[in-house]
Coordinates of C-alpha atoms and ligand atoms in Angstrom, one line a residue:
M336 CA 9.1 1.6 15.9
I337 CA 6.2 -0.9 15.4
K338 CA 4.7 -2.8 18.2
V339 CA 2.6 -5.8 17.3
N340 CA 0.4 -6.7 20.3
T341 CA -1.2 -10.4 20.2
N342 CA -2.5 -10.3 23.6
N343 CA -6.3 -10.4 21.9
N344 CA -5.5 -13.4 19.3
L345 CA -7.5 -15.9 21.6
V346 CA -5.2 -18.7 20.5
E347 CA -2.3 -20.3 22.4
I348 CA 0.7 -20.2 20.0
D349 CA 3.5 -22.5 20.6
Y350 CA 6.4 -20.2 19.1
K351 CA 9.1 -22.6 19.8
K352 CA 7.5 -25.0 17.5
Y353 CA 7.0 -22.5 14.8
Q354 CA 10.5 -21.4 14.7
K355 CA 11.7 -24.0 12.9
D356 CA 9.7 -23.3 10.1
V357 CA 10.4 -19.7 10.4
D358 CA 14.0 -20.3 10.4
R359 CA 13.6 -22.3 7.1
V360 CA 12.0 -19.5 5.4
H361 CA 14.2 -16.6 6.9
K362 CA 16.8 -18.7 5.0
I363 CA 15.4 -19.2 1.6
I364 CA 14.2 -15.5 1.9
H365 CA 17.6 -14.0 3.0
E366 CA 19.8 -16.7 0.7
K367 CA 17.0 -16.2 -2.1
K368 CA 16.4 -19.8 -2.5
G369 CA 12.6 -20.0 -2.8
P370 CA 10.2 -19.9 -5.6
G371 CA 10.3 -16.4 -7.3
N372 CA 13.7 -15.8 -5.8
D373 CA 14.3 -13.5 -8.8
Y374 CA 11.9 -10.9 -7.3
L375 CA 13.5 -10.4 -3.8
G376 CA 15.2 -7.0 -5.2
W377 CA 13.0 -5.2 -2.3
L378 CA 14.8 -7.1 0.5
E379 CA 18.0 -5.0 0.1
W380 CA 16.6 -2.1 -1.4
P381 CA 16.5 0.5 1.4
I382 CA 20.4 0.0 0.8
N383 CA 20.9 -0.7 -2.8
Y384 CA 18.6 1.8 -4.1
D385 CA 19.9 4.1 -7.2
K386 CA 21.1 7.1 -5.5
E387 CA 21.7 8.9 -8.9
E388 CA 18.0 7.9 -9.7
V389 CA 16.8 9.7 -6.5
K390 CA 18.6 12.8 -7.1
R391 CA 16.7 12.8 -10.5
I392 CA 13.6 12.2 -9.1
L393 CA 14.0 15.1 -6.9
E394 CA 15.0 17.3 -9.4
A395 CA 12.2 16.2 -11.6
A396 CA 9.9 16.6 -8.8
S397 CA 11.0 20.3 -8.2
Y398 CA 10.3 21.0 -11.8
V399 CA 6.8 19.5 -11.3
R400 CA 6.2 21.5 -8.5
E401 CA 7.2 24.7 -10.0
N402 CA 5.6 24.4 -13.5
F403 CA 2.4 22.4 -12.9
D404 CA -0.7 22.5 -10.6
I405 CA -1.8 18.8 -11.0
L406 CA 0.2 15.6 -11.4
V407 CA -1.8 12.9 -13.0
V408 CA -0.5 9.5 -11.9
C409 CA -1.5 6.9 -14.3
G410 CA -1.3 3.3 -13.5
I411 CA -3.1 0.4 -11.9
G412 CA -2.5 -2.6 -9.2
G413 CA 1.2 -2.0 -7.8
S414 CA 2.1 0.5 -10.4
Y415 CA -0.6 3.0 -8.7
L416 CA -1.9 1.5 -5.2
G417 CA 1.2 2.3 -3.0
A418 CA 1.8 6.1 -4.3
R419 CA -1.9 6.6 -3.4
A420 CA -1.7 5.3 -0.2
A421 CA 1.5 6.7 0.9
I422 CA 0.0 10.2 -0.8
E423 CA -3.1 10.1 1.1
A424 CA -2.0 8.9 4.2
I425 CA 0.7 11.5 4.8
R426 CA -1.3 14.4 2.9
G427 CA -4.6 13.6 4.3
L428 CA -7.7 13.9 1.9
Y429 CA -8.0 17.5 1.6
S430 CA -4.7 18.6 1.4
D431 CA -3.7 22.3 1.0
D432 CA -0.3 21.4 -0.9
K433 CA 0.0 23.4 -3.9
L434 CA 0.1 20.2 -6.0
E435 CA -3.0 18.1 -6.7
I436 CA -2.8 14.4 -7.6
V437 CA -5.3 13.0 -9.9
Y438 CA -5.5 9.2 -10.7
L439 CA -6.1 7.7 -14.1
G440 CA -5.7 4.2 -15.5
Q441 CA -6.8 2.5 -12.4
T442 CA -10.2 1.6 -14.1
L443 CA -11.9 1.0 -17.4
S444 CA -14.9 3.2 -16.4
P445 CA -15.8 5.1 -19.3
T446 CA -17.6 7.6 -16.9
Y447 CA -14.7 8.1 -14.6
T448 CA -12.1 8.7 -17.4
N449 CA -14.2 11.2 -19.2
Q450 CA -14.7 13.2 -15.9
V451 CA -11.0 13.2 -15.0
L452 CA -10.2 14.3 -19.0
N453 CA -12.6 16.9 -18.7
Y454 CA -11.5 17.9 -15.1
L455 CA -8.1 18.4 -16.6
R456 CA -8.8 20.0 -19.6
G457 CA -7.1 23.4 -19.8
K458 CA -5.3 23.3 -16.5
K459 CA -1.5 23.0 -16.1
Y460 CA -0.8 19.3 -15.5
A461 CA 2.0 16.9 -15.8
I462 CA 1.8 13.0 -16.3
N463 CA 3.4 10.1 -14.6
V464 CA 2.8 6.8 -16.5
I465 CA 3.5 4.0 -14.6
S466 CA 3.7 0.4 -15.9
K467 CA 6.5 -2.4 -15.4
S468 CA 5.3 -4.4 -18.5
G469 CA 4.3 -1.3 -20.5
T470 CA 1.5 -3.2 -21.9
T471 CA -1.2 -2.9 -19.2
T472 CA -4.5 -2.4 -20.9
E473 CA -6.1 0.4 -18.5
T474 CA -3.1 2.0 -18.3
S475 CA -2.4 2.1 -21.8
I476 CA -6.0 3.6 -22.9
A477 CA -5.7 6.1 -20.2
F478 CA -2.5 7.1 -21.2
R479 CA -3.0 7.3 -24.8
L480 CA -6.1 9.7 -24.2
V481 CA -4.5 12.0 -21.7
K482 CA -1.1 12.4 -23.7
E483 CA -3.1 13.0 -26.9
M484 CA -5.2 15.8 -25.1
L485 CA -2.1 17.5 -23.6
E486 CA -0.3 17.1 -26.9
H487 CA -3.4 19.0 -28.5
E488 CA -3.4 21.4 -25.9
I489 CA 0.3 22.3 -25.5
G490 CA 1.8 20.9 -28.5
K491 CA 4.0 17.6 -28.8
E492 CA 7.5 19.2 -27.6
A493 CA 5.9 20.9 -24.3
A494 CA 4.0 18.0 -23.6
A495 CA 7.2 15.8 -23.8
K496 CA 8.6 17.8 -21.0
A497 CA 5.4 17.4 -19.0
I498 CA 5.6 13.5 -19.3
F499 CA 7.6 11.2 -16.9
A500 CA 7.4 7.5 -17.6
T501 CA 8.2 4.7 -15.1
T502 CA 8.5 1.3 -16.6
D503 CA 11.3 -1.5 -17.1
K504 CA 14.8 -0.1 -18.0
E505 CA 15.1 -2.0 -21.1
K506 CA 11.8 -3.6 -22.6
G507 CA 8.1 -3.1 -22.7
A508 CA 6.2 -0.7 -25.3
L509 CA 6.3 2.1 -22.7
K510 CA 10.1 1.9 -22.5
T511 CA 9.7 2.4 -26.5
L512 CA 7.2 4.9 -26.6
A513 CA 9.1 7.1 -23.9
S514 CA 12.5 6.6 -25.8
S515 CA 10.9 7.6 -29.0
N516 CA 9.1 10.6 -27.4
G517 CA 12.0 11.8 -25.3
Y518 CA 10.1 11.5 -21.8
E519 CA 12.6 11.6 -18.8
T520 CA 12.0 7.9 -17.5
F521 CA 12.5 6.2 -14.1
V522 CA 13.1 2.3 -13.5
L523 CA 11.1 -0.2 -12.2
P524 CA 14.0 -2.9 -11.4
S525 CA 13.2 -6.1 -13.0
D526 CA 14.0 -8.0 -9.7
I527 CA 11.3 -5.9 -7.9
G528 CA 7.3 -6.8 -8.7
G529 CA 4.7 -4.4 -8.9
R530 CA 2.9 -4.9 -5.4
Y531 CA 6.7 -4.6 -3.8
S532 CA 7.6 -1.6 -5.5
V533 CA 6.3 1.2 -3.4
L534 CA 9.7 2.4 -2.4
T535 CA 11.3 2.5 -5.9
A536 CA 10.4 5.3 -8.5
V537 CA 7.1 4.0 -8.7
G538 CA 6.2 5.4 -5.5
L539 CA 9.2 7.7 -5.0
F540 CA 8.3 10.2 -8.0
P541 CA 4.8 10.8 -7.4
L542 CA 5.2 11.3 -3.3
A543 CA 8.3 13.5 -4.2
C544 CA 5.9 15.5 -6.5
A545 CA 3.5 15.4 -3.4
G546 CA 6.0 17.1 -1.4
I547 CA 6.5 14.1 0.8
N548 CA 10.3 13.3 2.0
I549 CA 11.3 10.4 0.1
K550 CA 14.7 10.2 1.9
E551 CA 12.9 10.0 5.1
M552 CA 10.9 7.3 3.5
L553 CA 13.9 5.4 2.5
A554 CA 15.5 5.8 5.8
G555 CA 12.5 4.4 7.7
A556 CA 12.5 1.3 5.3
K557 CA 16.2 0.9 6.1
K558 CA 15.4 0.9 9.6
A559 CA 13.1 -1.6 8.8
K560 CA 15.5 -3.5 7.2
K561 CA 17.8 -3.7 9.8
Q562 CA 15.3 -4.5 12.8
L563 CA 13.3 -7.0 11.1
S564 CA 16.4 -9.2 9.9
E565 CA 16.4 -11.1 13.3
K566 CA 15.2 -14.9 13.0
K567 CA 13.7 -15.3 16.7
I568 CA 9.7 -15.1 16.2
E569 CA 9.5 -13.1 19.4
K570 CA 12.0 -10.5 18.4
N571 CA 11.0 -9.8 15.2
P572 CA 7.6 -8.0 15.1
A573 CA 7.3 -9.2 11.3
Y574 CA 7.8 -12.8 11.9
L575 CA 5.4 -12.6 15.2
Y576 CA 2.6 -11.2 13.1
A577 CA 3.3 -13.3 10.2
V578 CA 3.1 -16.4 12.6
N579 CA 0.0 -15.3 14.1
R580 CA -2.0 -14.8 10.8
D581 CA -0.4 -18.2 9.6
Y582 CA -1.8 -19.9 12.9
L583 CA -5.4 -18.0 12.6
Y584 CA -5.7 -19.2 9.0
R585 CA -4.7 -22.9 9.9
H586 CA -7.1 -22.9 12.5
G587 CA -10.7 -22.1 11.0
K588 CA -10.2 -18.3 10.1
S589 CA -10.3 -17.6 6.3
V590 CA -10.4 -13.8 6.0
E591 CA -8.1 -11.4 7.5
L592 CA -9.7 -8.1 8.2
F593 CA -7.4 -4.7 8.2
V594 CA -8.8 -2.2 10.1
L595 CA -8.0 1.3 9.9
Y596 CA -9.2 4.4 12.1
E597 CA -8.8 7.5 9.7
P598 CA -10.3 7.6 6.1
Q599 CA -6.6 8.7 4.9
F600 CA -5.4 5.4 5.7
T601 CA -8.4 3.7 3.6
Q602 CA -5.8 3.2 0.7
I603 CA -3.4 1.7 3.0
G604 CA -6.1 -0.9 3.4
E605 CA -6.3 -1.2 -0.6
W606 CA -2.5 -1.7 -0.9
L607 CA -2.4 -4.4 1.7
K608 CA -5.3 -6.5 -0.1
Q609 CA -3.2 -6.4 -3.3
L610 CA -0.1 -7.2 -1.6
F611 CA -1.7 -10.3 0.5
G612 CA -4.3 -11.3 -2.1
E613 CA -2.1 -11.6 -4.8
S614 CA 1.0 -13.0 -2.9
E615 CA -0.8 -15.8 -0.8
G616 CA -4.2 -16.3 -2.9
K617 CA -3.0 -19.5 -5.1
E618 CA -3.2 -23.1 -4.9
H619 CA -6.6 -22.9 -3.1
K620 CA -4.7 -21.4 -0.4
G621 CA -4.8 -18.0 1.6
L622 CA -6.3 -15.7 3.8
F623 CA -8.7 -13.4 2.1
P624 CA -7.6 -10.1 2.6
A625 CA -10.4 -7.4 3.5
S626 CA -10.3 -3.8 5.1
V627 CA -12.7 -1.5 6.9
T628 CA -12.2 2.1 7.9
N629 CA -13.6 3.0 11.4
S630 CA -15.7 4.2 12.7
T631 CA -17.3 4.6 9.5
D632 CA -17.8 0.8 8.8
L633 CA -19.0 0.1 12.4
H634 CA -22.2 1.3 11.2
S635 CA -22.1 -0.8 8.2
L636 CA -20.1 -4.2 8.7
G637 CA -19.7 -3.8 12.4
Q638 CA -22.8 -6.0 13.0
F639 CA -21.3 -8.6 10.8
I640 CA -18.1 -8.7 12.9
Q641 CA -19.7 -8.7 16.3
E642 CA -22.2 -11.5 15.5
G643 CA -21.9 -12.9 11.8
T644 CA -20.3 -16.4 10.8
P645 CA -17.1 -16.8 12.4
L646 CA -14.8 -16.5 9.7
L647 CA -12.8 -13.3 10.3
F648 CA -9.8 -12.2 12.2
E649 CA -9.2 -8.3 12.5
T650 CA -5.8 -6.9 12.3
I651 CA -5.9 -3.4 13.4
I652 CA -3.4 -0.8 12.4
Y653 CA -3.5 1.8 15.0
V654 CA -1.6 5.0 14.5
E655 CA -1.0 6.6 18.0
E656 CA -0.7 10.4 17.0
P657 CA -3.2 11.6 14.4
T658 CA -1.8 14.1 12.1
E659 CA -4.3 16.7 13.0
D660 CA -6.9 17.2 15.7
V661 CA -9.9 19.2 16.7
L662 CA -11.3 20.2 19.9
I663 CA -14.8 19.6 20.8
P664 CA -16.4 22.9 22.2
H665 CA -18.5 23.6 25.2
D666 CA -22.0 24.8 24.3
V667 CA -24.0 26.7 26.7
D668 CA -27.5 24.9 26.0
N669 CA -25.7 21.7 25.6
L670 CA -29.1 20.6 23.5
D671 CA -27.0 17.8 22.1
E672 CA -25.9 16.6 25.4
L673 CA -22.4 16.6 24.4
N674 CA -20.8 18.8 27.1
Y675 CA -19.4 15.7 28.9
L676 CA -17.0 15.8 26.0
A677 CA -16.2 19.5 25.8
T678 CA -12.8 20.4 25.6
K679 CA -11.8 17.0 24.6
P680 CA -9.8 16.3 21.3
L681 CA -11.9 14.3 18.8
S682 CA -8.6 12.1 18.9
F683 CA -9.7 11.1 22.6
V684 CA -13.0 10.0 21.2
N685 CA -11.5 7.9 18.0
E686 CA -9.3 6.3 20.6
K687 CA -12.1 5.1 22.7
A688 CA -13.9 3.7 19.9
Y689 CA -11.0 1.8 19.1
L690 CA -10.7 0.4 22.4
G691 CA -14.3 -0.2 23.0
T692 CA -14.7 -2.0 19.6
L693 CA -11.5 -4.1 20.4
D694 CA -13.1 -5.0 23.7
A695 CA -16.5 -5.7 22.1
H696 CA -15.2 -7.9 19.1
V697 CA -12.7 -9.8 21.3
K698 CA -14.7 -10.4 24.4
E699 CA -18.3 -11.0 23.2
G700 CA -17.7 -11.1 19.7
N701 CA -15.1 -14.1 19.9
V702 CA -13.1 -12.5 17.0
P703 CA -9.1 -12.7 17.6
N704 CA -7.4 -9.1 17.0
L705 CA -4.1 -8.6 16.5
V706 CA -3.0 -4.9 16.8
I707 CA -0.1 -3.4 15.0
S708 CA 0.6 0.0 16.3
I709 CA 2.8 2.7 15.1
E710 CA 3.7 6.4 16.5
R711 CA 2.6 8.6 13.6
M712 CA 2.1 8.5 10.1
D713 CA 5.0 10.3 8.8
A714 CA 7.1 9.6 5.7
Y715 CA 9.7 7.9 7.9
H716 CA 7.1 5.6 9.6
L717 CA 5.4 4.6 6.6
G718 CA 8.6 3.7 4.9
Y719 CA 9.1 1.5 7.8
L720 CA 5.7 0.0 7.5
F721 CA 5.8 -0.5 4.2
Y722 CA 8.7 -2.6 4.5
F723 CA 7.5 -4.3 7.5
F724 CA 4.3 -5.5 5.5
M725 CA 6.5 -7.0 2.7
K726 CA 8.5 -8.7 5.0
V727 CA 5.7 -10.1 6.6
C728 CA 4.3 -11.3 3.1
A729 CA 7.1 -13.2 2.1
M730 CA 7.4 -15.2 5.1
S731 CA 3.5 -15.7 5.3
A732 CA 3.8 -16.7 1.7
Y733 CA 6.5 -19.1 2.0
L734 CA 4.9 -20.6 5.4
L735 CA 2.0 -21.7 3.0
D736 CA 4.2 -22.9 0.7
V737 CA 3.5 -20.8 -2.2
N738 CA 5.1 -18.2 -4.3
P739 CA 5.0 -14.7 -3.0
F740 CA 5.9 -13.2 -6.2
N741 CA 4.1 -14.1 -9.1
Q742 CA 0.0 -13.8 -10.0
P743 CA -0.7 -16.4 -12.5
G744 CA -4.4 -16.4 -11.7
V745 CA -4.5 -12.6 -12.8
E746 CA -3.5 -13.7 -16.6
V747 CA -7.1 -15.5 -16.7
Y748 CA -9.5 -12.9 -17.3
K749 CA -6.9 -10.8 -19.3
Q750 CA -6.8 -13.6 -21.9
N751 CA -10.8 -13.6 -22.0
M752 CA -11.1 -9.9 -22.2
F753 CA -8.3 -9.9 -25.2
K754 CA -10.3 -12.5 -27.0
L755 CA -13.5 -10.8 -26.5
L756 CA -11.7 -7.5 -27.8
G757 CA -9.8 -9.3 -30.6
K758 CA -6.7 -8.1 -29.8
P759 CA -4.2 -9.5 -32.3
R760 CA -1.8 -12.2 -31.0
V761 CA 2.0 -11.1 -31.0
Ligands
PA5_872 O1 1.5 -6.7 -8.3 C1 1.7 -6.7 -9.5 O2 2.7 -7.0 -10.3 C2 0.8 -6.3 -10.5 O3 -0.6 -5.7 -9.7 C3 0.7 -5.1 -11.4 O4 1.5 -4.1 -10.6 C4 -0.3 -4.6 -12.2 O5 -1.0 -5.6 -12.9 C5 0.1 -3.3 -13.5 O6 1.3 -4.1 -13.7 P1 2.1 -2.9 -14.9 O7 2.9 -2.4 -13.8 O8 3.0 -4.0 -15.6 O9 1.2 -2.1 -15.9

């Protein structure tokens, strides 16, 4: 399903030496013995997921697709990035699907928020508010605004039928609000943290509304769960990749640059940045995760990657078959001198850009490159890919000896902000 090519890592790794550490970490992951082990619910999730809830998600999604033109997804961080990454990756950026997806609550920008509200006004929209804690400031403010607007437009009772809440099973302000207003609710299990939650209702409900086959996605994740349970580094692509990035980190690289070759995959880069950044970046350790979308960024960051400070390695996520393709036409005048490409698909040119860049960065730029390739980007393969990266992340963070599932550093800015805002203590 996934191939990890390490031929261009520019280092010699003794996998036999690494295997001992990988065995130790494999054991603490699978026996749930490491720090943060209460948050390993995602590990068995592709088998253990709540089948009844998935049924309810599918019914609610059909209802949304039949009765509304827009779904507003209101959340931030792990309660937003996965759904957006998947929807854009599968549907593309200019989808002709009947249901439009709009994002709110992922920013405190007054301009963005107001523009989205103005855009929604008078249209037929449903809302999926997503927050595990139920108290995240961005999400709560945006939801208060859009809920009030909807209630004002169609009345409280009808609005309650257009609002779906995804939150903790029992606790939190959003749970209380949803119960008191009678919203349909979906659960973010208490043993799965935000950035590991894309395969729960957090991702599944917006995805199902977007017309994406969530059962296929779960089936892809199930396949990954099975294949990536292997202990041996060379037999487990997740561990092979984790060991390579760990080795590069320990040998002078401080940045991992994720490289995508389709604008519709840019948000996968965002999801990866959160997953690895929040999981590994603590105790003054961890690779800084960054991302580019080529060939766009070859015309901006390409120069730095080729010849700048040698602080990074690249991880290319290459999808072999594009979702759509277009043929370059023949032109009788050939004034643009492109006839040497006439009748070739654009995917052919994109592929050569990828291969040419790989060669340039590795051979002349001396930049290590890891290549993760996957056949195509459908629900099944993306389910596999999500699970793959979560497994890599758990292995990588434990190899660094940090807790993959907490994010203590995120609280610091929040406390300052609350102090400045005069938030009452509870
Ligand atoms: O990964 C995480 O835990 C975080 O990024 C959260 O998902 C994010 O802060 C949003 O939190 P919540 O779902 O509680 O609103």
